[in-house]
Amino acid sequence: EGDSDITSHIDDYAFFIWGLLELYATTFDAEHLKTALNLSEDLVVHYWDSERGGLFFTPDDGEDLIIRKKEIYDGAIPSGNAVAMHNFLRLARLTGKMEYEVKASGIMNAFSDHVDKFPAGYTQFLCSLDFALGPCFEVIVVGPPENWDTMKMLHAINRRFIPNHVALFRPSDGDSSAIDKISEFVKSHVAIEGKATAYVCENHACKAPVTDVDEMLTFLGFRSRGQTQ
């Protein structure tokens, strides 16, 4: 009757949000982060188990079922709960909204007994747990969007495998209102002498801002691990 949509499941939300976070990490377009936040709010409203924690596979406004199940076991693809847990942890670091970290902890608590009995079946959950335990880096880059030194700094982050990190970009000579509204804590971060500037934080404790790419990478542990620049 002209209606071709279907009810979403947790996997639809979790994997789409994951993709949006990866898009933001690649393009630093704040719209992707905004959409990820909006969908995460819907996910919590319609899928969260307020009594026992964790996310149901089906929404509260979906088809009436005998039982609403929750899944954490990784099959051919990771489970929606494990992916959502990782998404929540990243969103908490990206936005400073600690309520997402609380939700991630709720997923941990809901399924920890299952994971403890057979860890090999819950590898995505363990990856998310590793992120939660840290160390975890937050990198805020501030600079003119089109300048070479800004692009070099952002490229230096994206071309390396840096486990357990999130990165934010705040334009210094354009309109930063989009990212300022989403991640209010970045408002106080400015470019030094008009140069691209990196603020590297580890578990919310920030080091002095730097304008040199090698110094930024050192803070991220690359020299100490003997990795190439």
Coordinates of N, CA and C in Angstrom, one line a residue:
E1 N 0.8 -1.2 0.0 CA 0.0 0.0 0.0 C 0.9 1.3 0.0
G2 N 1.9 1.2 -0.8 CA 2.8 2.4 -0.9 C 3.8 2.5 0.3
D3 N 3.9 1.5 1.1 CA 4.8 1.6 2.3 C 5.7 0.4 2.2
S4 N 7.0 0.7 1.9 CA 8.0 -0.4 1.7 C 9.0 -0.6 2.8
D5 N 8.9 0.2 3.9 CA 9.9 0.1 4.9 C 9.7 -1.1 5.8
I6 N 10.7 -1.5 6.6 CA 10.6 -2.6 7.5 C 11.1 -2.1 8.9
T7 N 10.8 -2.8 9.9 CA 11.2 -2.4 11.3 C 12.7 -2.7 11.4
S8 N 13.5 -1.8 11.9 CA 14.9 -2.0 12.1 C 15.2 -2.9 13.3
H9 N 16.3 -3.6 13.3 CA 16.8 -4.4 14.4 C 18.0 -3.7 15.0
I10 N 18.5 -4.2 16.1 CA 19.7 -3.5 16.7 C 20.9 -3.5 15.7
D11 N 21.1 -4.5 14.9 CA 22.2 -4.6 14.0 C 22.2 -3.4 13.0
D12 N 21.0 -3.1 12.6 CA 20.8 -2.0 11.6 C 21.3 -0.7 12.2
Y13 N 20.9 -0.4 13.4 CA 21.4 0.8 14.1 C 22.9 0.7 14.4
A14 N 23.3 -0.4 15.0 CA 24.7 -0.4 15.5 C 25.7 -0.3 14.4
F15 N 25.5 -1.1 13.3 CA 26.4 -1.0 12.2 C 26.4 0.3 11.4
F16 N 25.2 0.8 11.3 CA 25.1 2.1 10.6 C 25.8 3.2 11.4
I17 N 25.6 3.2 12.7 CA 26.3 4.2 13.5 C 27.8 4.0 13.5
W18 N 28.3 2.8 13.5 CA 29.7 2.4 13.3 C 30.2 3.1 12.0
G19 N 29.5 2.9 11.0 CA 29.9 3.4 9.7 C 30.0 4.9 9.7
L20 N 29.0 5.6 10.4 CA 29.0 7.0 10.5 C 30.2 7.5 11.3
L21 N 30.6 6.8 12.3 CA 31.8 7.2 13.1 C 33.0 7.1 12.3
E22 N 33.1 6.0 11.5 CA 34.2 5.9 10.6 C 34.3 7.0 9.5
L23 N 33.1 7.4 9.0 CA 33.1 8.5 8.1 C 33.5 9.8 8.7
Y24 N 33.1 10.0 9.9 CA 33.6 11.2 10.6 C 35.1 11.2 10.8
A25 N 35.6 10.0 11.2 CA 37.1 9.9 11.4 C 37.9 10.1 10.1
T26 N 37.2 9.8 8.9 CA 37.9 10.0 7.6 C 37.7 11.4 7.1
T27 N 36.5 12.0 7.2 CA 36.2 13.3 6.6 C 36.2 14.4 7.5
F28 N 36.0 14.2 8.8 CA 35.8 15.2 9.9 C 34.6 16.1 9.5
D29 N 33.6 15.6 8.9 CA 32.4 16.3 8.6 C 31.5 16.1 9.8
A30 N 31.2 17.1 10.5 CA 30.4 17.0 11.8 C 29.0 16.5 11.6
E31 N 28.5 16.5 10.4 CA 27.1 16.0 10.1 C 27.1 14.5 10.4
H32 N 28.1 13.8 10.0 CA 28.2 12.4 10.3 C 28.1 12.1 11.8
L33 N 28.8 12.9 12.5 CA 28.8 12.7 14.0 C 27.4 13.0 14.6
K34 N 26.8 14.1 14.1 CA 25.5 14.5 14.5 C 24.5 13.4 14.2
T35 N 24.5 12.8 13.0 CA 23.6 11.7 12.7 C 23.8 10.5 13.6
A36 N 25.1 10.2 13.9 CA 25.4 9.1 14.7 C 24.8 9.3 16.1
L37 N 24.9 10.5 16.6 CA 24.3 10.8 17.9 C 22.8 10.7 17.9
N38 N 22.1 11.2 16.9 CA 20.7 11.1 16.8 C 20.2 9.7 16.7
L39 N 20.9 8.9 16.0 CA 20.5 7.5 15.9 C 20.8 6.7 17.2
S40 N 21.9 7.1 17.9 CA 22.2 6.5 19.1 C 21.1 6.8 20.2
E41 N 20.6 8.0 20.1 CA 19.5 8.3 21.0 C 18.2 7.5 20.8
D42 N 17.9 7.3 19.5 CA 16.8 6.4 19.1 C 17.0 5.0 19.6
L43 N 18.3 4.5 19.4 CA 18.6 3.2 19.8 C 18.4 3.0 21.3
V44 N 18.8 3.9 22.1 CA 18.6 3.8 23.6 C 17.1 3.8 23.9
V45 N 16.4 4.7 23.3 CA 15.0 4.9 23.6 C 14.2 3.6 23.3
H46 N 14.4 3.0 22.2 CA 13.6 1.9 21.7 C 14.1 0.5 22.0
Y47 N 15.4 0.4 22.3 CA 16.0 -1.0 22.4 C 16.6 -1.3 23.8
W48 N 16.8 -0.2 24.6 CA 17.5 -0.4 25.9 C 16.6 -1.2 26.9
D49 N 17.3 -2.2 27.6 CA 16.6 -2.9 28.7 C 16.9 -2.1 30.0
S50 N 15.9 -1.4 30.4 CA 16.1 -0.6 31.6 C 16.2 -1.4 32.9
E51 N 15.8 -2.6 32.9 CA 15.8 -3.5 34.1 C 17.2 -4.2 34.2
R52 N 17.7 -4.8 33.1 CA 18.9 -5.6 33.2 C 20.0 -5.1 32.4
G53 N 19.9 -4.0 31.7 CA 20.9 -3.5 30.9 C 21.1 -4.2 29.5
G54 N 21.8 -3.7 28.6 CA 21.9 -4.2 27.3 C 20.8 -3.8 26.4
L55 N 20.9 -4.2 25.1 CA 20.0 -3.8 24.1 C 19.3 -5.0 23.6
F56 N 17.9 -4.9 23.4 CA 17.2 -5.9 22.8 C 17.4 -6.0 21.3
F57 N 17.2 -7.1 20.7 CA 17.3 -7.3 19.2 C 16.3 -6.5 18.5
T58 N 15.1 -6.4 19.1 CA 13.9 -5.7 18.4 C 13.5 -4.5 19.2
P59 N 12.8 -3.5 18.6 CA 12.4 -2.3 19.3 C 11.2 -2.5 20.1
D60 N 10.9 -1.6 21.0 CA 9.7 -1.7 21.9 C 8.4 -1.3 21.1
D61 N 8.6 -0.7 19.9 CA 7.4 -0.3 19.1 C 7.3 -1.2 17.9
G62 N 8.0 -2.4 17.9 CA 8.0 -3.3 16.8 C 6.9 -4.3 16.9
E63 N 7.1 -5.4 16.2 CA 6.1 -6.5 16.2 C 6.0 -7.1 17.6
D64 N 4.8 -7.5 18.0 CA 4.6 -8.2 19.3 C 5.2 -9.6 19.2
L65 N 6.1 -9.9 20.2 CA 6.8 -11.2 20.2 C 6.5 -11.9 21.5
I66 N 6.7 -13.2 21.6 CA 6.6 -13.9 22.8 C 7.7 -13.4 23.8
I67 N 8.9 -13.2 23.3 CA 10.0 -12.8 24.1 C 10.9 -11.9 23.2
R68 N 11.4 -10.8 23.8 CA 12.4 -10.0 23.1 C 13.8 -10.5 23.5
K69 N 14.5 -11.0 22.6 CA 15.8 -11.6 23.0 C 16.9 -10.5 22.9
K70 N 18.1 -10.8 23.5 CA 19.3 -10.0 23.5 C 20.4 -10.9 23.0
E71 N 21.2 -10.4 22.1 CA 22.3 -11.2 21.6 C 23.7 -10.5 21.9
I72 N 24.7 -11.3 22.2 CA 26.0 -10.8 22.4 C 27.1 -11.7 21.7
Y73 N 26.7 -12.9 21.3 CA 27.6 -13.9 20.7 C 27.9 -13.4 19.3
D74 N 29.2 -13.5 18.9 CA 29.7 -13.1 17.6 C 29.5 -14.3 16.7
G75 N 28.8 -14.2 15.6 CA 28.6 -15.2 14.6 C 29.4 -14.9 13.4
A76 N 28.8 -14.9 12.2 CA 29.5 -14.5 11.0 C 29.8 -13.0 11.0
I77 N 29.1 -12.2 11.8 CA 29.3 -10.8 12.0 C 29.3 -10.6 13.5
P78 N 29.9 -9.5 14.0 CA 29.8 -9.2 15.4 C 28.4 -8.9 15.9
S79 N 28.2 -9.1 17.1 CA 26.8 -8.9 17.7 C 26.5 -7.4 17.8
G80 N 25.2 -7.1 17.7 CA 24.8 -5.7 17.7 C 25.2 -5.0 19.1
N81 N 25.0 -5.8 20.2 CA 25.4 -5.3 21.5 C 26.8 -4.9 21.6
A82 N 27.7 -5.8 21.1 CA 29.1 -5.5 21.2 C 29.6 -4.3 20.3
V83 N 29.0 -4.2 19.2 CA 29.2 -3.0 18.3 C 28.7 -1.8 18.9
A84 N 27.5 -1.8 19.5 CA 26.9 -0.7 20.1 C 27.7 -0.2 21.3
M85 N 28.3 -1.2 22.1 CA 29.1 -0.9 23.2 C 30.3 -0.1 22.8
H86 N 30.9 -0.5 21.7 CA 32.1 0.2 21.2 C 31.7 1.6 20.7
N87 N 30.6 1.7 20.0 CA 30.0 3.0 19.5 C 29.8 3.9 20.7
F88 N 29.2 3.5 21.7 CA 28.9 4.3 22.9 C 30.2 4.8 23.5
L89 N 31.2 4.0 23.6 CA 32.5 4.4 24.2 C 33.2 5.5 23.3
R90 N 33.1 5.3 22.0 CA 33.7 6.3 21.1 C 32.9 7.6 21.2
L91 N 31.6 7.5 21.2 CA 30.8 8.7 21.3 C 31.0 9.5 22.6
A92 N 31.2 8.8 23.7 CA 31.5 9.4 25.0 C 32.8 10.2 24.9
R93 N 33.8 9.7 24.2 CA 35.1 10.4 24.1 C 35.0 11.5 23.1
L94 N 34.2 11.3 22.0 CA 34.1 12.3 21.0 C 33.3 13.5 21.4
T95 N 32.3 13.3 22.3 CA 31.4 14.4 22.6 C 31.5 14.9 24.1
G96 N 32.1 14.1 24.9 CA 32.1 14.4 26.3 C 30.9 14.1 27.1
K97 N 29.9 13.4 26.4 CA 28.7 13.0 27.0 C 28.9 11.6 27.7
M98 N 29.1 11.7 29.0 CA 29.4 10.5 29.7 C 28.3 9.5 29.9
E99 N 27.0 9.9 29.6 CA 25.9 9.0 29.6 C 26.1 7.8 28.7
Y100 N 26.9 8.1 27.6 CA 27.1 7.0 26.7 C 28.1 6.0 27.3
E101 N 29.0 6.4 28.1 CA 29.9 5.5 28.8 C 29.2 4.7 29.8
V102 N 28.2 5.3 30.4 CA 27.3 4.6 31.3 C 26.6 3.5 30.6
K103 N 26.1 3.7 29.4 CA 25.4 2.7 28.6 C 26.3 1.6 28.3
A104 N 27.6 1.9 27.9 CA 28.5 0.9 27.6 C 28.8 0.0 28.8
S105 N 28.9 0.6 29.9 CA 29.1 -0.1 31.2 C 27.9 -1.0 31.4
G106 N 26.7 -0.6 31.1 CA 25.5 -1.4 31.3 C 25.6 -2.6 30.4
I107 N 26.1 -2.5 29.2 CA 26.2 -3.7 28.3 C 27.3 -4.6 28.9
M108 N 28.4 -4.1 29.4 CA 29.4 -4.9 30.0 C 28.8 -5.7 31.1
N109 N 28.1 -5.1 32.0 CA 27.6 -5.7 33.2 C 26.5 -6.8 32.8
A110 N 25.8 -6.5 31.8 CA 24.7 -7.4 31.4 C 25.2 -8.7 30.8
F111 N 26.4 -8.7 30.2 CA 26.8 -9.9 29.5 C 28.2 -10.4 30.0
S112 N 28.7 -9.8 31.0 CA 30.1 -10.3 31.5 C 30.1 -11.7 31.9
D113 N 29.1 -12.3 32.5 CA 29.1 -13.7 32.9 C 29.2 -14.6 31.7
H114 N 28.4 -14.3 30.7 CA 28.5 -15.1 29.4 C 29.9 -15.1 28.8
V115 N 30.4 -13.9 28.7 CA 31.8 -13.7 28.1 C 32.8 -14.4 28.9
D116 N 32.7 -14.4 30.2 CA 33.7 -15.0 31.1 C 33.8 -16.5 30.9
K117 N 32.7 -17.1 30.5 CA 32.6 -18.6 30.3 C 33.3 -19.1 29.0
F118 N 33.2 -18.2 28.0 CA 33.8 -18.6 26.7 C 34.2 -17.4 25.9
P119 N 35.3 -16.7 26.3 CA 35.8 -15.5 25.8 C 35.9 -15.5 24.2
A120 N 36.4 -16.6 23.7 CA 36.6 -16.7 22.2 C 35.4 -16.5 21.4
G121 N 34.2 -16.6 22.0 CA 33.0 -16.4 21.2 C 32.5 -15.0 21.3
Y122 N 33.3 -14.1 21.9 CA 32.8 -12.7 22.1 C 33.9 -11.7 21.8
T123 N 34.6 -11.9 20.7 CA 35.8 -11.1 20.4 C 35.5 -9.6 20.2
Q124 N 34.4 -9.3 19.6 CA 34.1 -7.9 19.5 C 33.8 -7.2 20.8
F125 N 33.2 -7.9 21.7 CA 32.9 -7.5 23.1 C 34.3 -7.2 23.7
L126 N 35.2 -8.1 23.6 CA 36.6 -8.0 24.2 C 37.3 -6.8 23.6
C127 N 37.1 -6.5 22.3 CA 37.8 -5.3 21.7 C 37.2 -4.1 22.3
S128 N 35.9 -4.1 22.5 CA 35.2 -2.9 23.2 C 35.7 -2.8 24.6
L129 N 35.9 -3.9 25.3 CA 36.4 -3.9 26.7 C 37.8 -3.3 26.7
D130 N 38.6 -3.7 25.8 CA 40.0 -3.2 25.7 C 40.0 -1.7 25.5
F131 N 39.1 -1.2 24.7 CA 38.9 0.3 24.5 C 38.6 0.9 25.9
A132 N 37.6 0.3 26.6 CA 37.2 0.9 27.8 C 38.3 0.9 28.9
L133 N 39.1 -0.2 28.9 CA 40.1 -0.3 29.9 C 41.3 0.6 29.6
G134 N 41.5 0.9 28.3 CA 42.6 1.8 27.9 C 44.0 1.2 28.0
P135 N 45.0 2.1 27.7 CA 44.9 3.5 27.6 C 44.2 3.9 26.3
C136 N 43.5 5.0 26.4 CA 42.7 5.5 25.2 C 43.1 7.0 25.0
F137 N 43.3 7.3 23.7 CA 43.8 8.6 23.3 C 42.6 9.4 22.7
E138 N 42.6 10.7 23.1 CA 41.7 11.7 22.4 C 42.6 12.7 21.8
V139 N 42.4 12.9 20.5 CA 43.2 13.9 19.7 C 42.3 15.0 19.1
I140 N 42.6 16.2 19.5 CA 41.8 17.3 18.9 C 42.8 18.1 18.1
V141 N 42.5 18.2 16.8 CA 43.4 19.0 15.9 C 42.6 20.3 15.5
V142 N 43.3 21.5 15.7 CA 42.7 22.8 15.4 C 43.6 23.5 14.4
G143 N 43.0 24.0 13.3 CA 43.7 24.7 12.3 C 42.9 25.1 11.1
P144 N 43.5 25.9 10.3 CA 42.8 26.3 9.0 C 42.5 25.1 8.2
P145 N 41.3 24.8 7.8 CA 41.0 23.5 7.1 C 41.8 23.3 5.8
E146 N 42.1 24.3 5.0 CA 42.7 24.1 3.7 C 44.2 24.2 3.8
N147 N 44.8 24.5 5.0 CA 46.2 24.7 5.0 C 46.9 23.3 5.0
W148 N 48.1 23.4 4.4 CA 48.9 22.2 4.2 C 49.3 21.5 5.6
D149 N 49.6 22.3 6.6 CA 50.0 21.8 7.9 C 48.9 21.1 8.6
T150 N 47.7 21.6 8.4 CA 46.5 21.0 9.0 C 46.2 19.6 8.3
M151 N 46.3 19.6 7.0 CA 46.0 18.3 6.3 C 47.1 17.3 6.6
K152 N 48.3 17.8 6.8 CA 49.4 16.9 7.1 C 49.2 16.2 8.5
M153 N 48.7 17.1 9.4 CA 48.5 16.6 10.8 C 47.4 15.5 10.8
L154 N 46.3 15.8 10.1 CA 45.2 14.9 10.1 C 45.5 13.6 9.3
H155 N 46.3 13.8 8.3 CA 46.7 12.6 7.5 C 47.6 11.7 8.3
A156 N 48.5 12.3 9.2 CA 49.4 11.6 10.0 C 48.6 10.7 11.0
I157 N 47.5 11.2 11.4 CA 46.6 10.4 12.3 C 45.9 9.2 11.6
N158 N 45.4 9.5 10.4 CA 44.6 8.6 9.7 C 45.4 7.5 9.0
R159 N 46.6 7.8 8.6 CA 47.4 6.8 7.9 C 48.0 5.7 8.8
R160 N 47.9 5.9 10.1 CA 48.5 5.0 11.0 C 47.4 4.2 11.8
F161 N 47.7 3.0 12.2 CA 46.8 2.2 13.0 C 47.1 2.6 14.5
I162 N 46.2 3.4 15.1 CA 46.3 3.8 16.4 C 45.2 3.2 17.2
P163 N 45.5 2.1 17.9 CA 44.4 1.4 18.7 C 43.8 2.4 19.7
N164 N 42.5 2.2 19.9 CA 41.9 2.9 21.1 C 42.1 4.4 21.1
H165 N 41.7 5.1 20.0 CA 41.8 6.5 19.9 C 40.5 7.1 19.2
V166 N 40.3 8.3 19.5 CA 39.3 9.1 18.7 C 40.0 10.4 18.3
A167 N 39.6 11.0 17.2 CA 40.1 12.2 16.8 C 39.0 13.2 16.4
L168 N 39.2 14.5 16.7 CA 38.3 15.5 16.4 C 39.0 16.6 15.6
F169 N 38.3 17.3 14.7 CA 38.9 18.4 14.1 C 38.0 19.7 14.3
R170 N 38.7 20.8 14.7 CA 38.0 22.1 14.9 C 38.6 23.1 13.9
P171 N 37.9 23.6 12.9 CA 38.4 24.6 12.0 C 38.6 25.9 12.7
S172 N 39.8 26.5 12.5 CA 40.1 27.7 13.2 C 39.8 29.0 12.4
D173 N 39.7 28.9 11.1 CA 39.5 30.1 10.3 C 38.1 30.0 9.6
G174 N 37.3 29.1 10.0 CA 36.0 29.0 9.4 C 34.9 28.9 10.4
D175 N 33.8 28.3 10.0 CA 32.7 28.1 11.0 C 32.9 26.8 11.7
S176 N 33.1 27.0 13.0 CA 33.3 25.8 13.9 C 32.1 25.5 14.7
S177 N 31.0 26.1 14.4 CA 29.8 26.0 15.2 C 29.2 24.6 15.2
A178 N 29.4 23.8 14.1 CA 28.8 22.5 14.1 C 29.5 21.6 15.1
I179 N 30.8 21.5 15.1 CA 31.5 20.7 16.0 C 31.5 21.2 17.4
D180 N 31.5 22.6 17.6 CA 31.4 23.2 18.9 C 30.1 22.8 19.6
K181 N 29.0 22.7 18.8 CA 27.7 22.3 19.4 C 27.6 20.9 19.8
I182 N 28.3 20.0 19.0 CA 28.2 18.6 19.3 C 29.2 18.2 20.4
S183 N 30.4 18.8 20.4 CA 31.5 18.5 21.4 C 31.9 19.8 22.0
E184 N 31.1 20.3 23.0 CA 31.3 21.6 23.6 C 32.7 21.8 24.1
F185 N 33.3 20.7 24.6 CA 34.7 20.9 25.2 C 35.7 21.4 24.3
V186 N 35.5 21.3 22.9 CA 36.5 21.7 22.0 C 36.6 23.2 21.8
K187 N 35.6 23.9 22.3 CA 35.5 25.4 22.2 C 36.8 26.1 22.7
S188 N 37.4 25.5 23.8 CA 38.5 26.1 24.4 C 39.8 25.8 23.7
H189 N 39.8 25.0 22.7 CA 41.0 24.6 22.0 C 41.2 25.5 20.7
V190 N 42.3 26.1 20.7 CA 42.6 27.1 19.6 C 43.9 26.8 18.9
A191 N 44.1 27.3 17.7 CA 45.4 27.1 17.0 C 46.4 28.1 17.5
I192 N 47.6 27.6 17.7 CA 48.7 28.4 18.2 C 49.4 29.2 17.0
E193 N 49.4 30.5 17.1 CA 50.0 31.3 16.1 C 49.5 31.0 14.7
G194 N 48.2 30.6 14.6 CA 47.6 30.3 13.3 C 48.0 29.0 12.7
K195 N 48.8 28.2 13.4 CA 49.3 26.9 12.8 C 48.4 25.8 13.3
A196 N 48.4 24.7 12.5 CA 47.7 23.5 12.9 C 48.2 23.1 14.3
T197 N 47.3 22.8 15.2 CA 47.7 22.5 16.6 C 47.0 21.2 17.0
A198 N 47.8 20.3 17.7 CA 47.2 19.1 18.2 C 47.2 19.1 19.7
Y199 N 46.1 18.7 20.2 CA 45.9 18.5 21.7 C 45.8 17.0 21.9
V200 N 46.8 16.3 22.4 CA 46.7 14.9 22.7 C 46.4 14.6 24.1
C201 N 45.3 13.9 24.4 CA 44.9 13.6 25.7 C 44.9 12.1 25.9
E202 N 45.2 11.6 27.1 CA 45.1 10.2 27.4 C 44.2 10.0 28.6
N203 N 43.1 9.4 28.3 CA 42.1 9.2 29.4 C 41.7 10.5 30.0
H204 N 41.4 11.5 29.1 CA 40.9 12.8 29.5 C 42.0 13.8 30.1
A205 N 43.2 13.3 30.3 CA 44.3 14.2 30.8 C 45.2 14.6 29.6
C206 N 45.2 15.9 29.3 CA 45.8 16.4 28.1 C 47.2 16.9 28.3
K207 N 48.0 16.7 27.3 CA 49.4 17.2 27.3 C 49.4 18.6 26.7
A208 N 50.5 19.2 26.7 CA 50.7 20.6 26.2 C 50.4 20.5 24.7
P209 N 49.7 21.5 24.1 CA 49.5 21.5 22.7 C 50.8 21.6 21.9
V210 N 50.8 20.9 20.7 CA 51.9 20.9 19.8 C 51.6 21.3 18.4
T211 N 52.5 21.9 17.7 CA 52.3 22.2 16.3 C 53.1 21.4 15.4
D212 N 53.9 20.4 15.9 CA 54.8 19.6 15.1 C 54.2 18.2 15.1
V213 N 54.1 17.6 13.9 CA 53.5 16.3 13.7 C 54.3 15.2 14.4
D214 N 55.6 15.3 14.4 CA 56.4 14.3 15.1 C 56.2 14.3 16.6
E215 N 56.0 15.5 17.2 CA 55.7 15.6 18.6 C 54.4 15.0 18.9
M216 N 53.4 15.3 18.0 CA 52.1 14.7 18.2 C 52.2 13.2 18.2
L217 N 52.9 12.6 17.3 CA 53.1 11.1 17.2 C 53.8 10.6 18.4
T218 N 54.8 11.3 18.9 CA 55.5 10.9 20.1 C 54.5 10.8 21.3
F219 N 53.6 11.7 21.4 CA 52.6 11.7 22.5 C 51.7 10.5 22.3
L220 N 51.5 10.0 21.1 CA 50.7 8.9 20.8 C 51.5 7.6 20.9
G221 N 52.8 7.7 21.3 CA 53.5 6.5 21.6 C 54.3 5.9 20.4
F222 N 54.4 6.5 19.3 CA 55.0 5.9 18.1 C 56.5 5.8 18.2
R223 N 57.2 6.8 18.7 CA 58.6 6.7 18.8 C 59.0 5.7 19.8
S224 N 58.3 5.7 21.0 CA 58.7 4.8 22.0 C 58.5 3.3 21.7
R225 N 57.7 3.1 20.7 CA 57.4 1.7 20.2 C 58.3 1.4 19.0
G226 N 59.1 2.3 18.6 CA 60.0 2.1 17.5 C 59.4 2.0 16.1
Q227 N 58.2 2.7 16.0 CA 57.5 2.7 14.7 C 58.0 3.8 13.8
T228 N 57.9 3.6 12.6 CA 58.4 4.6 11.6 C 57.6 5.8 11.6
Q229 N 58.2 6.9 11.2 CA 57.4 8.2 11.1 C 56.9 8.4 9.7

